[in-house]
Each structure stands twice: as structure tokens, then as C-alpha cells.
Coordinates of C-alpha atoms in Angstrom, one line a residue:
Chain A
X1 CA -13.5 -5.4 -9.5
X2 CA -16.7 -6.1 -7.7
X3 CA -17.7 -3.1 -5.6
X4 CA -18.3 -3.7 -2.0
X5 CA -20.6 -2.1 0.7
X6 CA -19.7 -1.8 4.3
X7 CA -21.5 0.0 7.3
X8 CA -19.4 3.0 8.2
X9 CA -19.2 2.1 11.7
X10 CA -20.1 -0.6 14.5
X11 CA -19.8 -1.0 18.2
X12 CA -19.1 -4.2 20.0
X13 CA -18.7 -4.8 23.7
X14 CA -15.3 -6.3 24.9
X15 CA -15.7 -10.1 25.0
X16 CA -18.5 -10.3 22.7
X17 CA -18.6 -11.5 19.1
X18 CA -18.2 -8.8 16.5
X19 CA -20.0 -9.6 13.1
X20 CA -19.0 -7.3 10.4
X21 CA -21.2 -7.4 7.1
X22 CA -20.3 -6.8 3.6
X23 CA -22.2 -6.6 0.4
X24 CA -20.5 -7.7 -2.9
X25 CA -23.6 -8.4 -5.1
X26 CA -21.5 -8.1 -8.3
X27 CA -18.8 -10.5 -7.4
X28 CA -17.6 -12.7 -10.3
X29 CA -17.0 -16.5 -9.9
X30 CA -13.2 -16.3 -9.7
X31 CA -13.1 -13.4 -7.2
X32 CA -12.2 -14.0 -3.5
X33 CA -13.5 -12.1 -0.7
X34 CA -10.5 -10.7 1.5
X35 CA -10.5 -8.8 4.8
X36 CA -7.9 -6.5 6.0
X37 CA -7.9 -4.2 9.1
X38 CA -6.0 -1.1 9.9
X39 CA -5.3 -0.2 13.5
X40 CA -5.0 3.5 14.3
X41 CA -3.2 4.5 11.0
X42 CA -0.7 1.6 10.9
X43 CA -0.3 -0.2 7.8
X44 CA -3.3 -2.6 7.0
X45 CA -3.0 -6.2 8.1
X46 CA -4.5 -9.2 6.3
X47 CA -7.0 -11.2 8.3
X48 CA -8.6 -13.8 6.1
X49 CA -9.9 -14.6 2.7
X50 CA -12.3 -17.1 1.2
X51 CA -13.9 -18.0 -2.2
X52 CA -17.4 -19.8 -1.3
X53 CA -16.7 -22.0 1.7
X54 CA -16.7 -20.6 5.3
X55 CA -13.2 -20.1 6.5
X56 CA -11.6 -19.9 10.0
X57 CA -8.1 -19.0 11.2
X58 CA -6.7 -17.9 14.6
X59 CA -8.0 -14.2 13.9
X60 CA -11.4 -14.6 12.8
X61 CA -14.1 -16.5 10.9
X62 CA -15.4 -15.6 7.4
X63 CA -19.0 -16.7 6.4
X64 CA -19.9 -16.2 2.7
X65 CA -23.6 -16.6 1.7
X66 CA -24.5 -19.5 -0.7
X67 CA -25.0 -17.0 -3.6
X68 CA -21.8 -15.1 -2.7
X69 CA -23.4 -11.9 -2.7
X70 CA -22.4 -10.9 0.9
X71 CA -20.2 -12.1 3.7
X72 CA -19.6 -11.6 7.3
X73 CA -16.5 -11.4 9.3
X74 CA -16.6 -12.6 12.8
X75 CA -14.2 -11.8 15.5
X76 CA -15.5 -14.5 18.2
X77 CA -14.3 -12.7 21.4
X78 CA -13.4 -9.0 20.5
X79 CA -10.9 -7.1 22.6
X80 CA -10.0 -3.5 23.0
X81 CA -7.2 -4.2 20.4
X82 CA -9.7 -5.2 17.8
X83 CA -10.8 -1.5 17.5
X84 CA -9.8 -0.6 13.8
X85 CA -11.1 0.0 10.4
X86 CA -12.0 -3.2 8.7
X87 CA -11.8 -3.4 4.9
X88 CA -13.7 -6.0 2.8
X89 CA -12.0 -6.3 -0.6
X90 CA -13.1 -8.5 -3.7
X91 CA -10.1 -9.7 -5.8
X92 CA -8.9 -12.5 -8.2
X93 CA -6.6 -14.8 -6.2
X94 CA -3.0 -13.6 -6.5
X95 CA -3.7 -10.0 -7.6
X96 CA -3.0 -8.5 -4.3
X97 CA -0.7 -5.8 -5.8
X98 CA -3.8 -3.9 -6.9
X99 CA -6.1 -3.6 -4.0
X100 CA -9.1 -1.4 -3.9
X101 CA -9.9 0.0 -0.5
X102 CA -13.2 1.6 0.3
X103 CA -13.6 3.5 3.5
X104 CA -14.4 0.2 5.4
X105 CA -16.1 -0.2 8.7
X106 CA -14.7 1.5 12.2
X107 CA -15.2 -1.1 14.6
X108 CA -15.1 0.3 18.1
X109 CA -14.8 -2.2 21.0
X110 CA -15.9 -0.9 24.2
X111 CA -15.0 -2.0 27.8
Chain B
X1 CA 11.9 -11.1 9.7
X2 CA 11.6 -7.5 8.8
X3 CA 8.9 -7.7 6.3
X4 CA 8.2 -4.5 4.4
X5 CA 10.5 -1.6 5.8
X6 CA 9.6 2.0 4.7
X7 CA 11.8 5.0 5.3
X8 CA 11.6 7.7 6.5
X9 CA 8.7 7.3 8.7
X10 CA 8.2 11.3 8.8
X11 CA 9.1 14.0 6.3
X12 CA 8.4 17.6 5.8
X13 CA 8.9 19.1 2.4
X14 CA 8.7 22.4 0.9
X15 CA 6.5 23.0 -2.3
X16 CA 8.7 22.1 -5.3
X17 CA 11.2 20.0 -3.6
X18 CA 11.9 16.4 -4.7
X19 CA 12.4 13.3 -2.6
X20 CA 12.2 9.5 -2.7
X21 CA 10.3 7.4 -0.4
X22 CA 12.3 4.1 0.2
X23 CA 10.5 0.7 0.5
X24 CA 12.4 -2.6 0.9
X25 CA 11.0 -6.1 1.3
X26 CA 12.8 -9.2 2.5
X27 CA 10.3 -11.9 1.5
X28 CA 11.3 -12.3 -2.1
X29 CA 7.9 -11.2 -3.2
X30 CA 7.3 -10.4 -6.9
X31 CA 4.7 -7.9 -6.3
X32 CA 5.0 -4.4 -4.9
X33 CA 2.9 -1.5 -4.6
X34 CA 2.5 2.1 -3.4
X35 CA -0.6 3.5 -1.9
X36 CA -1.5 6.9 -0.4
X37 CA -4.1 7.3 2.4
X38 CA -5.8 10.8 2.9
X39 CA -7.6 11.6 6.2
X40 CA -10.9 9.7 6.5
X41 CA -10.3 7.8 3.3
X42 CA -9.3 4.4 2.3
X43 CA -6.0 3.7 0.6
X44 CA -5.5 4.6 -3.1
X45 CA -3.1 3.0 -5.5
X46 CA -0.5 5.0 -6.8
X47 CA 1.9 2.7 -8.8
X48 CA 2.6 -1.0 -8.7
X49 CA 5.1 -3.5 -9.9
X50 CA 4.7 -7.3 -10.7
X51 CA 8.4 -7.9 -10.9
X52 CA 11.8 -6.4 -11.5
X53 CA 11.8 -4.0 -14.5
X54 CA 8.0 -4.0 -14.6
X55 CA 6.0 -1.2 -13.3
X56 CA 2.5 0.3 -14.1
X57 CA 0.4 3.1 -12.9
X58 CA -2.6 2.8 -10.4
X59 CA -5.4 5.1 -9.7
X60 CA -3.4 8.3 -8.8
X61 CA -0.1 8.1 -10.4
X62 CA 0.3 11.8 -11.3
X63 CA 3.3 13.6 -9.6
X64 CA 4.9 10.3 -8.8
X65 CA 7.6 8.0 -10.5
X66 CA 8.6 4.6 -9.7
X67 CA 11.3 2.1 -10.8
X68 CA 12.0 -1.5 -9.8
X69 CA 15.6 -2.5 -10.5
X70 CA 15.6 -5.3 -7.9
X71 CA 13.2 -7.7 -6.3
X72 CA 13.7 -6.1 -3.0
X73 CA 13.3 -2.4 -3.6
X74 CA 10.5 -0.2 -4.9
X75 CA 11.2 3.5 -4.3
X76 CA 8.6 6.1 -5.0
X77 CA 9.9 9.5 -6.2
X78 CA 8.0 12.7 -5.7
X79 CA 9.3 15.0 -8.8
X80 CA 8.1 18.6 -7.4
X81 CA 6.1 18.3 -4.2
X82 CA 2.8 19.8 -4.0
X83 CA 0.6 20.5 -0.8
X84 CA -1.9 18.2 -2.5
X85 CA 0.6 15.4 -1.9
X86 CA 0.5 15.7 1.8
X87 CA -0.7 12.3 2.8
X88 CA 0.5 9.0 4.6
X89 CA 2.1 6.7 2.0
X90 CA 2.2 2.9 2.3
X91 CA 4.2 0.3 0.5
X92 CA 3.0 -3.3 0.1
X93 CA 4.5 -6.6 -1.1
X94 CA 2.8 -9.8 -2.1
X95 CA 3.3 -13.1 -4.0
X96 CA 1.3 -14.6 -6.9
X97 CA 1.3 -17.9 -5.2
X98 CA 1.2 -19.7 -2.0
X99 CA 0.0 -17.1 0.7
X100 CA -1.1 -14.4 -1.4
X101 CA -2.2 -11.8 1.0
X102 CA -0.4 -8.3 0.8
X103 CA 2.0 -7.2 3.6
X104 CA 2.2 -3.6 4.3
X105 CA 4.9 -1.2 5.9
X106 CA 4.2 1.1 8.6
X107 CA 3.9 4.1 6.6
X108 CA 5.7 7.4 5.7
X109 CA 3.7 10.5 7.0
X110 CA 4.5 13.1 4.4
X111 CA 3.6 17.0 4.8
X112 CA 4.2 19.3 2.1
X113 CA 4.2 23.0 3.1

């Protein structure tokens, strides 16, 4: 599996965009970038995934660089409820039975 | 939809006792997995199953057994509990096709004294 690197923590003001970076310089051509988050020791929750094109859903946007060596998760209008640990995971599509979690990024949204 | 249901939510065991953590999913997912999470750490894979009757070891399998007799259920057995197994345990399920993200249960917080 490709290794990912994320900053241990970030702060964001409520209502502003939160941009969470992830480096995955050893990503293979068939590996997708997945983002999950874990709110206060609850079970992790899927956010979004992508291969090489930018993706957007109701929760977030995912920007993947052209060389695919890094990506950014964007929460466009962060709320206090977005305070969580965010995990960037690189996996082959359909192999989500074997996820490798690092320590992730603790995003704290401040009022 | 219930999704992934784990029972119990909390459990205290004495060293040497055995117990089974239950996990059930109602999404007809082929894949199921067990993870443990220690304080300040990410989740680590214990065992996983890609279908009924098929299981395999993850990163930290020692001290745990699993079986998968039905698509819906994937119990995790602690054979002889040790303090090092004090952790929060998460069960997850997913599908190989369509929406491929993993769905997680709310966890079982286990303390071994």
C-alpha cells in the first residue's frame, strides 16, 4: 500500500474553508485516494474518494494533483461538528476490507 | 437501516476470561473486518473476511479468533483476555462493487483488568 503523510493537527475558523493536505508520493496507478473522518471516538465515516479527477459531493471536495502524489480535502464551510480526525488512505478500488489508518489530522474548528 | 451493529458497547473483563464481540450488518456486504484502536493511534486491522467461510489475518491477529458462517455476522473472539487487549474495537463492512466505501460500527470499548 502507498504510504500517506498528513500533518498531525490543523485549526480552522467556523464558516471558513478547511483544507487538509495529504502526501502519497508512492501511489500506484490503480490506487484511489480515500478520505475518512472519526468524530470523537465514533466509528470512522467515509467522506469521499477519487482516482485522478477532482471530486465533489455533499460533504467535501477532493483535489488531486496532476502527478497524483498529493491531494487536498476541502470542507467548504467548516462547522463545529466537523471537528474530527481526518484520515487519508490510499487503496485499490473495492479493497476497503483492508484499510491502513495512520494517525490522521486532528482538525479543530474554532468558533 | 441499522447498518453495522456492534454489541456490547462496553465490557470489562478479568485477565484470562474469554468473550465474543458481536458484529452484524444488514447491507448484504461481502466484506467484513475487525479493527482495534488504542489511545492516540489510528485503527489497526485484526482479521477480515471477504465472504462467508473465508477469513484471513490482518496486522495484529494474535489473541483473537474469527469465523464467518453467514454474510451478516462476523464475531470476534478473545480466547484469554490480557490487559494489552484493552482497546476500542470497530467492525466494518463493505462491498467489492458499486459504493465501495467501508461502513463502521460505533465500537466496543473493552477494558481488561
